[in-house]
């Protein structure tokens, strides 16, 4: 939400992002828990986080998209 709010200002002199490692991995690792039966669920969560981070970096994220 913070990254998105900053990037909504289109007149920034440079692109602003952050380290995505933790933002991408945390929820997926919690879902996976090292169990093969959780792989698909973890992959879906990872892909969703990647999409949300991509949108936030462009200032196009919305909390509605999280559901």
PDB file of C-alpha atoms in Angstrom:
ATOM      1  CA  UNK A   1       0.000   0.000   0.000  1.00  0.00           C
ATOM      2  CA  UNK A   2       2.838   2.407   0.811  1.00  0.00           C
ATOM      3  CA  UNK A   3       4.734   1.695  -2.396  1.00  0.00           C
ATOM      4  CA  UNK A   4       1.542   2.130  -4.398  1.00  0.00           C
ATOM      5  CA  UNK A   5       0.766   5.469  -2.719  1.00  0.00           C
ATOM      6  CA  UNK A   6       4.216   6.791  -3.554  1.00  0.00           C
ATOM      7  CA  UNK A   7       4.086   5.575  -7.158  1.00  0.00           C
ATOM      8  CA  UNK A   8       0.689   7.159  -7.788  1.00  0.00           C
ATOM      9  CA  UNK A   9       2.622  10.412  -8.170  1.00  0.00           C
ATOM     10  CA  UNK A  10       3.540  10.091 -11.830  1.00  0.00           C
ATOM     11  CA  UNK A  11       5.974  13.017 -11.727  1.00  0.00           C
ATOM     12  CA  UNK A  12       8.667  11.208  -9.730  1.00  0.00           C
ATOM     13  CA  UNK A  13      12.180  11.711 -11.129  1.00  0.00           C
ATOM     14  CA  UNK A  14      12.879   7.950 -10.982  1.00  0.00           C
ATOM     15  CA  UNK A  15      11.132   4.607 -10.534  1.00  0.00           C
ATOM     16  CA  UNK A  16      10.686   3.585  -6.923  1.00  0.00           C
ATOM     17  CA  UNK A  17      10.571  -0.080  -5.892  1.00  0.00           C
ATOM     18  CA  UNK A  18      11.646  -2.114  -2.884  1.00  0.00           C
ATOM     19  CA  UNK A  19      13.281  -5.448  -2.204  1.00  0.00           C
ATOM     20  CA  UNK A  20      10.622  -7.931  -3.252  1.00  0.00           C
ATOM     21  CA  UNK A  21      12.188 -11.061  -1.739  1.00  0.00           C
ATOM     22  CA  UNK A  22      10.361 -11.048   1.552  1.00  0.00           C
ATOM     23  CA  UNK A  23       7.162  -9.631   0.068  1.00  0.00           C
ATOM     24  CA  UNK A  24       7.027 -12.442  -2.480  1.00  0.00           C
ATOM     25  CA  UNK A  25       8.180 -15.338  -0.333  1.00  0.00           C
ATOM     26  CA  UNK A  26       6.662 -14.928   3.100  1.00  0.00           C
ATOM     27  CA  UNK A  27       3.022 -15.869   2.404  1.00  0.00           C
ATOM     28  CA  UNK A  28       4.015 -18.607  -0.053  1.00  0.00           C
ATOM     29  CA  UNK A  29       6.408 -20.216   2.418  1.00  0.00           C
ATOM     30  CA  UNK A  30       3.759 -20.148   5.143  1.00  0.00           C
ATOM     31  CA  UNK A  31       1.303 -21.896   2.826  1.00  0.00           C
ATOM     32  CA  UNK A  32       3.833 -24.457   1.603  1.00  0.00           C
ATOM     33  CA  UNK A  33       5.318 -25.514   4.984  1.00  0.00           C
ATOM     34  CA  UNK A  34       7.559 -27.984   3.154  1.00  0.00           C
ATOM     35  CA  UNK A  35       4.677 -30.263   2.203  1.00  0.00           C
ATOM     36  CA  UNK A  36       4.283 -31.454  -1.376  1.00  0.00           C
ATOM     37  CA  UNK A  37       0.481 -31.267  -1.146  1.00  0.00           C
ATOM     38  CA  UNK A  38       0.772 -27.492  -0.570  1.00  0.00           C
ATOM     39  CA  UNK A  39       2.928 -26.719  -3.617  1.00  0.00           C
ATOM     40  CA  UNK A  40       0.094 -25.612  -5.907  1.00  0.00           C
ATOM     41  CA  UNK A  41      -1.443 -23.394  -3.222  1.00  0.00           C
ATOM     42  CA  UNK A  42       1.952 -21.819  -2.482  1.00  0.00           C
ATOM     43  CA  UNK A  43       2.579 -21.188  -6.193  1.00  0.00           C
ATOM     44  CA  UNK A  44      -0.781 -19.434  -6.553  1.00  0.00           C
ATOM     45  CA  UNK A  45      -0.019 -17.247  -3.546  1.00  0.00           C
ATOM     46  CA  UNK A  46       3.457 -16.442  -4.904  1.00  0.00           C
ATOM     47  CA  UNK A  47       2.049 -15.497  -8.316  1.00  0.00           C
ATOM     48  CA  UNK A  48      -0.613 -13.309  -6.719  1.00  0.00           C
ATOM     49  CA  UNK A  49       2.000 -11.494  -4.603  1.00  0.00           C
ATOM     50  CA  UNK A  50       4.162 -10.952  -7.703  1.00  0.00           C
ATOM     51  CA  UNK A  51       1.210  -9.412  -9.538  1.00  0.00           C
ATOM     52  CA  UNK A  52       0.309  -7.171  -6.586  1.00  0.00           C
ATOM     53  CA  UNK A  53       3.918  -5.981  -6.237  1.00  0.00           C
ATOM     54  CA  UNK A  54       4.090  -5.293  -9.974  1.00  0.00           C
ATOM     55  CA  UNK A  55       0.937  -3.177  -9.791  1.00  0.00           C
ATOM     56  CA  UNK A  56       2.156  -1.305  -6.713  1.00  0.00           C
ATOM     57  CA  UNK A  57       5.418  -0.459  -8.456  1.00  0.00           C
ATOM     58  CA  UNK A  58       3.320   1.157 -11.201  1.00  0.00           C
ATOM     59  CA  UNK A  59       0.973   2.904  -8.751  1.00  0.00           C
ATOM     60  CA  UNK A  60      -1.947   0.757  -9.920  1.00  0.00           C
ATOM     61  CA  UNK A  61      -2.496  -1.496  -6.889  1.00  0.00           C
ATOM     62  CA  UNK A  62      -5.813  -1.499  -5.044  1.00  0.00           C
ATOM     63  CA  UNK A  63      -6.787  -3.238  -1.823  1.00  0.00           C
ATOM     64  CA  UNK A  64      -9.811  -4.629  -3.694  1.00  0.00           C
ATOM     65  CA  UNK A  65      -7.406  -6.740  -5.788  1.00  0.00           C
ATOM     66  CA  UNK A  66      -6.172  -8.528  -2.669  1.00  0.00           C
ATOM     67  CA  UNK A  67      -9.394 -10.506  -2.283  1.00  0.00           C
TER      68      UNK A  67
END
